[in-house]
Amino acid sequence: MGEIKTKAKGPDTPEKFRLDPEVIKADFPILNRIIGDNRLVYLDNAATTQKPESVILALDDYYCKMNSNVHRGLHTLAEESTAAFEETRKKIAAFIGGVRTEEVIYTRNATEAINLVAYSWGRKNIKKGDRIVLTEMEHHANLVPWIALARETGAELKYISINENYRLDLSEIDKIITDNTRLVSITHMSNVLGTVNPVEEIGRAAHRNGALFVVDGAQSAPHMSVDVKAVDADFYAFSAHKMLGPTGIGILYGKESILERMEPFIYGGEMISEVRYDFASWNDLPWKFEAGTPNIAGAVSFSPALDYLSTLGMDNIRDHEVELTAYTIARLSELKSVKIIGPSDTDMRGGAISFVDKDIHPHDLATFLDSRGIAVRAGHHCAQPLMKRLGLTATTRASVYVYNTTEDIDKLIEALKEARRYFCDE
Ligand code: C6P
């Protein structure tokens, strides 16, 4: 497996230290790419992050030395790959606050994790007249599964609104989360606004009313220390590819007592205990929810990504991003034509920074930035209702991670100024 080359201190040295993004950059081969005439400045981390060499080598190593199906074979390769697959599960369980490995289910991504809850728990427990509470800032992944469920069952959807500071308005929370609420599902961090939501408080309101509490952690698990037990989430969903890991592997954490009572989501091999021609019973947790051959290579190569993050320290990562986000907001604020769409303080905010230029369409801006080697995302960011709520069709979004520097942000600002000269003759 690839060595982590960063000079950062080890996981057993949790004291604070400042990340050195220049040193970290050296671990990410793709960041040497030249796009046009420029070295890549990657600011699209909310979409997916780049992978350190250790993850790339682990993927290669897996296929070169270990490739085999899991939980089925009796040969050496099968035993090794099963062990590596289950070792990663243990690592994930520790990473999210020390939960039981039975509570960690492999999925394809955060989207599938949320769908698992909507299908398996939702179809059985939600009925006409029940209320499902979401927020106005949800990604489609935490919106469409519930819209479909409400349409099928006749349940009511209710939304916690956002205020003028792009934060949730919790003043009416007791009128929104009521005793007919069966489920509350919210994002921990908005992929558009960067807003970090007070999940503990909302979770308490859900549980006071006997509702299930689901957290979409796709944008939080990569960027801050997450303790699902402290949050008291019944379910917590996230994706490996947004936290230095490979694509095609996601996680659903669920409380064992709830998972035990749920029916499988997908049926087939590996999720069974016994099958007869007219009968089937289910495997133990977590395998009950893992039918078919899983993404073994994805799980195995997620392990060095978790090591990498733990070596840096999630609190140190958060500090780095808070600093860089503050810097980005300050620099963007120098541009008179630019409006930031998200909280302007960095207190309860992450490093996904959306903005609009009053004269240039976000798509044009993103294309122009690409011509300068700068990768950002433009569009509705899979949050169409939020865009409509904000009176926008699209934003440009820069999102930072461990390898981003203030120089990256300076290049972004210079390119934005250049875009004004190009499009607006300034
Ligand atoms: N947001 C973005 O550019 P998947 O695709 O399943 O790994 O993640 C879905 C998802 C769920 N919740 C939130 C808050 C998200 O931001 C995302 C993915 C990416 O904003 C791709 S659309």
CSV table of C-alpha atoms and ligand atoms in Angstrom, one decimal:
chain,number,residue,atom,x,y,z
A,1,MET,CA,0.0,0.0,0.0
A,2,GLY,CA,1.2,3.5,-0.7
A,3,GLU,CA,2.9,5.5,2.0
A,4,ILE,CA,1.4,8.7,3.2
A,5,LYS,CA,4.1,11.1,2.3
A,6,THR,CA,2.7,14.2,4.1
A,7,LYS,CA,4.9,15.5,6.9
A,8,ALA,CA,1.9,15.9,9.1
A,9,LYS,CA,2.0,14.4,12.5
A,10,GLY,CA,0.4,11.0,13.1
A,11,PRO,CA,-3.1,10.0,14.3
A,12,ASP,CA,-1.9,9.5,17.8
A,13,THR,CA,-0.7,13.1,18.1
A,14,PRO,CA,-4.1,14.9,18.2
A,15,GLU,CA,-2.6,18.2,19.3
A,16,LYS,CA,-3.4,21.1,17.0
A,17,PHE,CA,-1.0,21.9,14.1
A,18,ARG,CA,-1.4,24.0,11.0
A,19,LEU,CA,-1.8,22.1,7.8
A,20,ASP,CA,0.7,22.8,5.2
A,21,PRO,CA,-1.3,22.5,2.0
A,22,GLU,CA,1.8,22.9,-0.2
A,23,VAL,CA,3.2,19.7,1.4
A,24,ILE,CA,-0.2,18.0,1.1
A,25,LYS,CA,-0.4,19.0,-2.6
A,26,ALA,CA,2.6,16.8,-3.3
A,27,ASP,CA,0.6,13.7,-2.4
A,28,PHE,CA,-1.9,14.3,-5.1
A,29,PRO,CA,-0.6,13.5,-8.6
A,30,ILE,CA,-3.5,15.1,-10.4
A,31,LEU,CA,-2.7,18.5,-8.9
A,32,ASN,CA,0.4,18.6,-11.2
A,33,ARG,CA,-1.8,18.6,-14.3
A,34,ILE,CA,-1.5,21.5,-16.7
A,35,ILE,CA,-4.9,22.7,-18.0
A,36,GLY,CA,-4.3,25.0,-21.0
A,37,ASP,CA,-1.2,26.8,-20.0
A,38,ASN,CA,-1.8,26.7,-16.3
A,39,ARG,CA,-1.2,24.3,-13.4
A,40,LEU,CA,-4.6,23.0,-12.2
A,41,VAL,CA,-6.2,24.9,-9.4
A,42,TYR,CA,-8.9,22.5,-8.1
A,43,LEU,CA,-11.8,24.2,-6.4
A,44,ASP,CA,-14.5,21.7,-7.1
A,45,ASN,CA,-14.1,19.7,-3.9
A,46,ALA,CA,-17.8,19.7,-3.0
A,47,ALA,CA,-18.5,17.7,-6.1
A,48,THR,CA,-15.6,15.3,-5.5
A,49,THR,CA,-12.2,15.5,-4.0
A,50,GLN,CA,-8.9,14.4,-5.6
A,51,LYS,CA,-7.2,11.3,-4.4
A,52,PRO,CA,-3.8,11.0,-2.7
A,53,GLU,CA,-1.2,8.6,-4.1
A,54,SER,CA,-1.8,6.2,-1.2
A,55,VAL,CA,-5.4,5.7,-2.3
A,56,ILE,CA,-4.5,5.3,-6.0
A,57,LEU,CA,-1.8,2.8,-5.0
A,58,ALA,CA,-4.2,0.9,-2.7
A,59,LEU,CA,-6.6,0.5,-5.6
A,60,ASP,CA,-3.8,-0.7,-7.9
A,61,ASP,CA,-2.4,-3.0,-5.2
A,62,TYR,CA,-5.8,-4.5,-4.5
A,63,TYR,CA,-6.3,-5.6,-8.2
A,64,CYS,CA,-2.6,-6.6,-8.6
A,65,LYS,CA,-2.4,-8.7,-5.4
A,66,MET,CA,-5.7,-9.5,-3.7
A,67,ASN,CA,-8.6,-9.3,-6.1
A,68,SER,CA,-11.3,-11.8,-5.1
A,69,ASN,CA,-14.9,-11.8,-4.0
A,70,VAL,CA,-15.7,-11.4,-0.3
A,71,HIS,CA,-17.5,-13.6,2.2
A,72,ARG,CA,-17.6,-16.5,-0.3
A,73,GLY,CA,-14.3,-18.1,-1.0
A,74,LEU,CA,-12.0,-20.3,1.1
A,75,HIS,CA,-8.8,-19.5,-0.7
A,76,THR,CA,-6.1,-17.1,0.4
A,77,LEU,CA,-7.2,-14.2,-1.9
A,78,ALA,CA,-10.8,-14.4,-0.7
A,79,GLU,CA,-9.7,-14.4,2.9
A,80,GLU,CA,-7.4,-11.4,2.4
A,81,SER,CA,-9.9,-9.4,0.5
A,82,THR,CA,-12.7,-10.2,3.0
A,83,ALA,CA,-10.4,-9.1,5.9
A,84,ALA,CA,-9.4,-5.9,4.1
A,85,PHE,CA,-13.1,-5.1,3.3
A,86,GLU,CA,-14.2,-5.7,6.9
A,87,GLU,CA,-11.1,-3.8,8.3
A,88,THR,CA,-12.2,-0.7,6.4
A,89,ARG,CA,-15.7,-1.0,8.0
A,90,LYS,CA,-14.0,-1.0,11.4
A,91,LYS,CA,-12.1,2.1,10.5
A,92,ILE,CA,-15.2,3.8,9.3
A,93,ALA,CA,-17.0,2.9,12.5
A,94,ALA,CA,-14.2,4.5,14.5
A,95,PHE,CA,-14.0,7.5,12.2
A,96,ILE,CA,-17.7,8.5,12.9
A,97,GLY,CA,-17.4,8.4,16.6
A,98,GLY,CA,-16.9,4.7,17.6
A,99,VAL,CA,-20.1,3.0,16.5
A,100,ARG,CA,-20.6,-0.7,16.1
A,101,THR,CA,-19.4,-2.2,12.8
A,102,GLU,CA,-22.9,-3.8,12.4
A,103,GLU,CA,-24.2,-0.2,12.1
A,104,VAL,CA,-22.0,0.6,9.1
A,105,ILE,CA,-23.5,-0.4,5.8
A,106,TYR,CA,-21.7,-0.1,2.5
A,107,THR,CA,-23.7,1.6,-0.3
A,108,ARG,CA,-22.7,3.1,-3.7
A,109,ASN,CA,-22.9,6.7,-2.4
A,110,ALA,CA,-24.8,9.0,0.0
A,111,THR,CA,-27.7,9.0,-2.5
A,112,GLU,CA,-28.2,5.3,-2.2
A,113,ALA,CA,-27.8,5.4,1.5
A,114,ILE,CA,-30.7,7.9,1.8
A,115,ASN,CA,-32.8,5.8,-0.6
A,116,LEU,CA,-32.2,2.8,1.5
A,117,VAL,CA,-33.8,4.5,4.4
A,118,ALA,CA,-36.7,5.9,2.2
A,119,TYR,CA,-37.4,2.5,0.7
A,120,SER,CA,-36.8,0.1,3.6
A,121,TRP,CA,-37.9,2.2,6.6
A,122,GLY,CA,-40.1,4.7,4.8
A,123,ARG,CA,-42.3,2.3,2.8
A,124,LYS,CA,-43.1,0.4,5.9
A,125,ASN,CA,-43.5,3.2,8.5
A,126,ILE,CA,-44.9,6.3,6.7
A,127,LYS,CA,-48.6,6.5,5.9
A,128,LYS,CA,-51.1,9.0,4.7
A,129,GLY,CA,-51.3,12.1,7.0
A,130,ASP,CA,-47.8,11.6,8.5
A,131,ARG,CA,-45.4,14.5,8.2
A,132,ILE,CA,-41.9,14.4,6.7
A,133,VAL,CA,-39.7,17.4,7.6
A,134,LEU,CA,-36.9,18.6,5.4
A,135,THR,CA,-35.2,22.0,4.9
A,136,GLU,CA,-35.3,24.4,2.0
A,137,MET,CA,-31.5,23.9,1.4
A,138,GLU,CA,-31.6,20.1,0.6
A,139,HIS,CA,-29.7,18.5,-2.2
A,140,HIS,CA,-31.9,16.4,-4.5
A,141,ALA,CA,-30.4,13.3,-2.9
A,142,ASN,CA,-32.2,14.2,0.3
A,143,LEU,CA,-35.3,15.6,-1.4
A,144,VAL,CA,-36.4,13.4,-4.3
A,145,PRO,CA,-36.5,10.1,-2.3
A,146,TRP,CA,-38.9,11.8,0.2
A,147,ILE,CA,-41.0,13.5,-2.5
A,148,ALA,CA,-41.5,10.1,-4.1
A,149,LEU,CA,-42.3,8.5,-0.7
A,150,ALA,CA,-44.9,11.3,0.0
A,151,ARG,CA,-46.4,10.9,-3.4
A,152,GLU,CA,-46.8,7.1,-2.9
A,153,THR,CA,-48.1,7.3,0.7
A,154,GLY,CA,-50.0,10.5,0.9
A,155,ALA,CA,-47.6,11.8,3.6
A,156,GLU,CA,-47.2,15.6,3.9
A,157,LEU,CA,-43.8,17.3,3.2
A,158,LYS,CA,-42.9,20.3,5.4
A,159,TYR,CA,-39.8,22.5,5.0
A,160,ILE,CA,-37.8,24.4,7.6
A,161,SER,CA,-37.2,27.7,5.8
A,162,ILE,CA,-34.0,29.7,5.5
A,163,ASN,CA,-33.6,33.3,6.6
A,164,GLU,CA,-31.8,36.3,5.0
A,165,ASN,CA,-28.5,35.1,6.5
A,166,TYR,CA,-28.8,31.7,4.6
A,167,ARG,CA,-29.4,29.9,7.9
A,168,LEU,CA,-32.3,27.8,9.0
A,169,ASP,CA,-35.1,29.7,10.7
A,170,LEU,CA,-35.7,27.6,13.8
A,171,SER,CA,-38.1,30.1,15.5
A,172,GLU,CA,-41.2,28.0,14.5
A,173,ILE,CA,-39.5,24.6,14.9
A,174,ASP,CA,-42.2,23.4,17.3
A,175,LYS,CA,-44.9,24.2,14.8
A,176,ILE,CA,-43.0,22.4,12.0
A,177,ILE,CA,-41.8,19.3,13.8
A,178,THR,CA,-45.1,18.2,15.4
A,179,ASP,CA,-46.3,14.9,16.9
A,180,ASN,CA,-47.5,13.6,13.5
A,181,THR,CA,-43.9,14.0,12.2
A,182,ARG,CA,-42.5,10.6,11.5
A,183,LEU,CA,-39.2,11.6,10.0
A,184,VAL,CA,-36.9,14.6,9.9
A,185,SER,CA,-34.1,14.6,7.3
A,186,ILE,CA,-31.7,17.4,7.0
A,187,THR,CA,-28.3,18.2,5.5
A,188,HIS,CA,-25.5,18.7,8.0
A,189,MET,CA,-23.8,21.2,5.6
A,190,SER,CA,-25.3,22.8,2.5
A,191,ASN,CA,-23.5,22.0,-0.7
A,192,VAL,CA,-24.6,25.4,-2.1
A,193,LEU,CA,-24.6,27.8,0.8
A,194,GLY,CA,-21.9,26.2,2.9
A,195,THR,CA,-24.2,26.6,6.0
A,196,VAL,CA,-23.6,24.2,8.8
A,197,ASN,CA,-26.9,23.3,10.4
A,198,PRO,CA,-27.4,22.8,14.2
A,199,VAL,CA,-28.1,19.1,13.8
A,200,GLU,CA,-28.1,18.4,17.6
A,201,GLU,CA,-30.9,20.9,18.2
A,202,ILE,CA,-33.0,19.7,15.3
A,203,GLY,CA,-32.4,16.0,16.3
A,204,ARG,CA,-33.7,16.8,19.8
A,205,ALA,CA,-36.9,18.3,18.3
A,206,ALA,CA,-37.3,15.3,16.1
A,207,HIS,CA,-36.9,12.8,18.9
A,208,ARG,CA,-39.1,14.8,21.3
A,209,ASN,CA,-41.9,14.1,18.8
A,210,GLY,CA,-41.0,10.5,18.3
A,211,ALA,CA,-39.7,11.1,14.7
A,212,LEU,CA,-36.7,9.4,13.1
A,213,PHE,CA,-33.7,11.7,12.5
A,214,VAL,CA,-31.8,11.3,9.3
A,215,VAL,CA,-28.7,13.4,8.5
A,216,ASP,CA,-27.2,13.9,5.1
A,217,GLY,CA,-23.5,14.1,5.9
A,218,ALA,CA,-22.2,14.2,2.4
A,219,GLN,CA,-20.7,17.6,2.9
A,220,SER,CA,-19.8,17.4,6.6
A,221,ALA,CA,-18.1,14.0,7.1
A,222,PRO,CA,-15.2,15.1,4.8
A,223,HIS,CA,-14.6,18.4,6.5
A,224,MET,CA,-15.2,18.2,10.3
A,225,SER,CA,-15.0,15.7,13.1
A,226,VAL,CA,-18.3,13.8,13.1
A,227,ASP,CA,-19.7,11.9,16.1
A,228,VAL,CA,-23.0,10.4,15.0
A,229,LYS,CA,-23.8,9.4,18.6
A,230,ALA,CA,-23.3,13.0,19.9
A,231,VAL,CA,-25.6,14.2,17.0
A,232,ASP,CA,-27.9,11.4,18.0
A,233,ALA,CA,-28.6,10.7,14.3
A,234,ASP,CA,-30.7,7.6,13.7
A,235,PHE,CA,-29.1,7.5,10.2
A,236,TYR,CA,-26.1,9.3,8.8
A,237,ALA,CA,-25.3,9.1,5.1
A,238,PHE,CA,-22.0,10.1,3.3
A,239,SER,CA,-19.8,9.3,0.3
A,240,ALA,CA,-16.2,8.2,0.2
A,241,HIS,CA,-15.4,10.1,-3.0
A,242,LYS,CA,-15.9,13.5,-1.3
A,243,MET,CA,-13.3,12.6,1.4
A,244,LEU,CA,-10.2,11.5,-0.7
A,245,GLY,CA,-11.7,8.1,-1.3
A,246,PRO,CA,-12.7,6.4,-4.5
A,247,THR,CA,-16.0,6.8,-6.3
A,248,GLY,CA,-18.7,4.2,-6.0
A,249,ILE,CA,-18.6,3.6,-2.3
A,250,GLY,CA,-20.8,5.3,0.3
A,251,ILE,CA,-21.9,4.7,3.8
A,252,LEU,CA,-25.1,4.5,5.7
A,253,TYR,CA,-24.7,4.5,9.5
A,254,GLY,CA,-27.9,3.4,11.2
A,255,LYS,CA,-28.7,2.6,14.8
A,256,GLU,CA,-28.7,-1.1,15.3
A,257,SER,CA,-32.1,-1.2,17.0
A,258,ILE,CA,-33.7,0.4,14.0
A,259,LEU,CA,-31.8,-1.5,11.3
A,260,GLU,CA,-32.7,-4.8,13.0
A,261,ARG,CA,-36.4,-4.0,12.5
A,262,MET,CA,-36.0,-3.0,8.9
A,263,GLU,CA,-36.5,-5.2,5.9
A,264,PRO,CA,-33.8,-5.5,3.2
A,265,PHE,CA,-33.6,-2.9,0.5
A,266,ILE,CA,-32.2,-5.1,-2.3
A,267,TYR,CA,-32.6,-8.9,-2.4
A,268,GLY,CA,-30.1,-11.5,-3.7
A,269,GLY,CA,-26.8,-13.1,-2.8
A,270,GLU,CA,-25.0,-12.5,0.5
A,271,MET,CA,-27.9,-10.9,2.2
A,272,ILE,CA,-29.6,-14.2,3.1
A,273,SER,CA,-29.3,-16.6,6.0
A,274,GLU,CA,-31.3,-19.5,4.4
A,275,VAL,CA,-33.1,-19.9,1.1
A,276,ARG,CA,-35.5,-22.6,0.1
A,277,TYR,CA,-37.7,-22.6,-3.1
A,278,ASP,CA,-40.5,-21.0,-1.2
A,279,PHE,CA,-38.7,-19.2,1.7
A,280,ALA,CA,-35.8,-16.9,2.5
A,281,SER,CA,-34.5,-15.4,5.7
A,282,TRP,CA,-32.0,-12.6,6.1
A,283,ASN,CA,-28.4,-12.4,7.1
A,284,ASP,CA,-27.2,-10.5,10.2
A,285,LEU,CA,-26.3,-6.8,10.1
A,286,PRO,CA,-24.8,-5.2,8.2
A,287,TRP,CA,-24.8,-7.8,5.4
A,288,LYS,CA,-28.6,-7.9,5.4
A,289,PHE,CA,-28.4,-4.6,3.4
A,290,GLU,CA,-25.5,-5.6,1.1
A,291,ALA,CA,-26.9,-7.8,-1.6
A,292,GLY,CA,-24.7,-8.8,-4.4
A,293,THR,CA,-20.9,-8.4,-4.9
A,294,PRO,CA,-20.1,-5.0,-3.3
A,295,ASN,CA,-17.5,-2.5,-4.4
A,296,ILE,CA,-14.6,-4.3,-2.7
A,297,ALA,CA,-11.8,-2.3,-4.3
A,298,GLY,CA,-13.7,0.9,-3.4
A,299,ALA,CA,-14.0,-0.1,0.2
A,300,VAL,CA,-10.4,-1.4,0.5
A,301,SER,CA,-8.9,1.8,-1.1
A,302,PHE,CA,-11.1,4.0,1.1
A,303,SER,CA,-9.0,2.8,4.0
A,304,PRO,CA,-5.9,4.9,3.2
A,305,ALA,CA,-8.2,7.9,2.6
A,306,LEU,CA,-9.4,7.6,6.2
A,307,ASP,CA,-5.8,7.2,7.4
A,308,TYR,CA,-4.8,10.3,5.5
A,309,LEU,CA,-7.6,12.3,7.1
A,310,SER,CA,-6.9,11.0,10.5
A,311,THR,CA,-3.2,11.7,10.1
A,312,LEU,CA,-4.0,15.3,9.4
A,313,GLY,CA,-6.7,15.4,12.1
A,314,MET,CA,-10.3,16.4,11.3
A,315,ASP,CA,-10.1,19.4,13.7
A,316,ASN,CA,-7.0,20.7,11.9
A,317,ILE,CA,-8.7,20.2,8.6
A,318,ARG,CA,-11.7,22.2,9.9
A,319,ASP,CA,-9.3,25.0,11.1
A,320,HIS,CA,-7.6,25.1,7.8
A,321,GLU,CA,-10.9,25.4,5.9
A,322,VAL,CA,-12.3,28.0,8.2
A,323,GLU,CA,-9.2,30.1,7.6
A,324,LEU,CA,-9.3,29.6,3.9
A,325,THR,CA,-13.0,30.2,3.7
A,326,ALA,CA,-12.6,33.5,5.6
A,327,TYR,CA,-9.8,34.5,3.2
A,328,THR,CA,-12.0,33.6,0.1
A,329,ILE,CA,-15.0,35.5,1.4
A,330,ALA,CA,-12.8,38.6,2.1
A,331,ARG,CA,-11.2,38.4,-1.3
A,332,LEU,CA,-14.5,37.9,-3.1
A,333,SER,CA,-16.0,40.8,-1.2
A,334,GLU,CA,-13.4,43.1,-2.9
A,335,LEU,CA,-15.1,42.5,-6.2
A,336,LYS,CA,-18.0,44.9,-6.4
A,337,SER,CA,-19.9,42.9,-9.0
A,338,VAL,CA,-19.9,39.7,-7.0
A,339,LYS,CA,-22.4,38.7,-4.4
A,340,ILE,CA,-21.8,35.7,-2.1
A,341,ILE,CA,-24.7,33.4,-1.7
A,342,GLY,CA,-24.2,32.0,1.7
A,343,PRO,CA,-23.3,33.1,5.3
A,344,SER,CA,-20.5,35.7,5.4
A,345,ASP,CA,-19.2,34.6,8.7
A,346,THR,CA,-17.3,31.4,9.1
A,347,ASP,CA,-18.6,30.3,12.4
A,348,MET,CA,-21.1,27.7,11.4
A,349,ARG,CA,-20.1,27.5,7.8
A,350,GLY,CA,-18.0,25.2,5.5
A,351,GLY,CA,-15.8,25.9,2.5
A,352,ALA,CA,-18.4,25.6,-0.3
A,353,ILE,CA,-18.7,29.2,-1.4
A,354,SER,CA,-21.3,30.1,-4.0
A,355,PHE,CA,-21.3,33.5,-5.7
A,356,VAL,CA,-22.9,35.3,-8.6
A,357,ASP,CA,-21.4,38.1,-10.8
A,358,LYS,CA,-24.2,40.5,-11.6
A,359,ASP,CA,-23.2,40.7,-15.3
A,360,ILE,CA,-21.8,37.3,-16.2
A,361,HIS,CA,-23.7,34.0,-16.3
A,362,PRO,CA,-22.2,31.4,-13.9
A,363,HIS,CA,-21.7,29.0,-16.8
A,364,ASP,CA,-19.7,31.6,-18.7
A,365,LEU,CA,-17.7,32.4,-15.6
A,366,ALA,CA,-16.9,28.7,-15.0
A,367,THR,CA,-15.9,28.2,-18.6
A,368,PHE,CA,-13.6,31.3,-18.4
A,369,LEU,CA,-12.1,30.1,-15.1
A,370,ASP,CA,-11.4,26.7,-16.7
A,371,SER,CA,-9.5,28.4,-19.5
A,372,ARG,CA,-7.2,29.7,-16.7
A,373,GLY,CA,-6.8,26.2,-15.2
A,374,ILE,CA,-9.3,26.8,-12.4
A,375,ALA,CA,-11.9,24.1,-11.8
A,376,VAL,CA,-15.2,25.3,-10.1
A,377,ARG,CA,-18.7,24.2,-10.4
A,378,ALA,CA,-21.6,26.2,-11.9
A,379,GLY,CA,-25.3,25.4,-12.1
A,380,HIS,CA,-28.0,24.6,-9.7
A,381,HIS,CA,-25.8,22.2,-7.8
A,382,CYS,CA,-28.6,19.6,-7.6
A,383,ALA,CA,-30.7,21.9,-5.5
A,384,GLN,CA,-33.2,23.3,-7.9
A,385,PRO,CA,-35.8,24.2,-5.2
A,386,LEU,CA,-33.2,26.2,-3.3
A,387,MET,CA,-32.2,28.1,-6.4
A,388,LYS,CA,-35.8,29.0,-7.1
A,389,ARG,CA,-36.3,30.0,-3.4
A,390,LEU,CA,-33.2,32.4,-3.8
A,391,GLY,CA,-34.5,33.8,-7.1
A,392,LEU,CA,-31.6,32.4,-9.0
A,393,THR,CA,-31.1,29.8,-11.7
A,394,ALA,CA,-27.5,29.1,-11.0
A,395,THR,CA,-24.4,30.1,-9.1
A,396,THR,CA,-20.7,29.6,-9.5
A,397,ARG,CA,-19.2,27.6,-6.6
A,398,ALA,CA,-15.7,27.4,-5.4
A,399,SER,CA,-15.1,24.7,-2.7
A,400,VAL,CA,-11.9,24.2,-0.8
A,401,TYR,CA,-10.1,21.2,0.8
A,402,VAL,CA,-6.9,20.2,2.5
A,403,TYR,CA,-4.6,20.9,-0.4
A,404,ASN,CA,-5.9,24.4,-1.3
A,405,THR,CA,-3.9,27.5,-0.5
A,406,THR,CA,-4.4,31.2,-0.4
A,407,GLU,CA,-2.5,31.3,-3.7
A,408,ASP,CA,-5.2,29.2,-5.2
A,409,ILE,CA,-7.8,31.8,-4.1
A,410,ASP,CA,-5.6,34.6,-5.3
A,411,LYS,CA,-5.6,33.0,-8.8
A,412,LEU,CA,-9.4,32.6,-8.6
A,413,ILE,CA,-9.7,36.3,-7.8
A,414,GLU,CA,-7.3,37.4,-10.6
A,415,ALA,CA,-9.2,35.3,-13.1
A,416,LEU,CA,-12.5,36.7,-12.0
A,417,LYS,CA,-11.2,40.2,-12.5
A,418,GLU,CA,-9.9,39.1,-15.9
A,419,ALA,CA,-13.3,37.7,-16.7
A,420,ARG,CA,-14.8,41.2,-16.0
A,421,ARG,CA,-12.4,42.7,-18.5
A,422,TYR,CA,-13.2,40.0,-21.1
A,423,PHE,CA,-17.0,40.0,-20.8
A,424,CYS,CA,-17.7,43.5,-19.6
A,425,ASP,CA,-14.9,45.6,-21.2
A,426,GLU,CA,-13.7,46.8,-17.7
B,1,C6P,N1,-23.2,17.0,-4.2
B,1,C6P,C1,-22.1,18.7,-5.5
B,1,C6P,O1,-21.4,19.1,-6.4
B,1,C6P,P1,-23.5,11.4,-4.0
B,1,C6P,O2,-23.6,11.9,-5.4
B,1,C6P,O3,-24.5,10.4,-3.7
B,1,C6P,O4,-22.1,11.1,-3.7
B,1,C6P,O5,-23.8,12.7,-3.1
B,1,C6P,C2,-25.0,13.3,-3.1
B,1,C6P,C3,-25.1,14.5,-2.2
B,1,C6P,C4,-25.9,14.4,-1.1
B,1,C6P,N2,-26.0,15.5,-0.3
B,1,C6P,C5,-25.3,16.6,-0.5
B,1,C6P,C6,-25.4,17.7,0.5
B,1,C6P,C7,-24.4,16.7,-1.6
B,1,C6P,O6,-23.7,17.8,-1.8
B,1,C6P,C8,-24.3,15.6,-2.5
B,1,C6P,C9,-23.5,15.7,-3.7
B,1,C6P,C10,-22.3,17.2,-5.2
B,1,C6P,O7,-22.6,19.5,-4.7
B,1,C6P,C11,-22.6,16.5,-6.5
B,1,C6P,S1,-24.2,16.9,-7.1
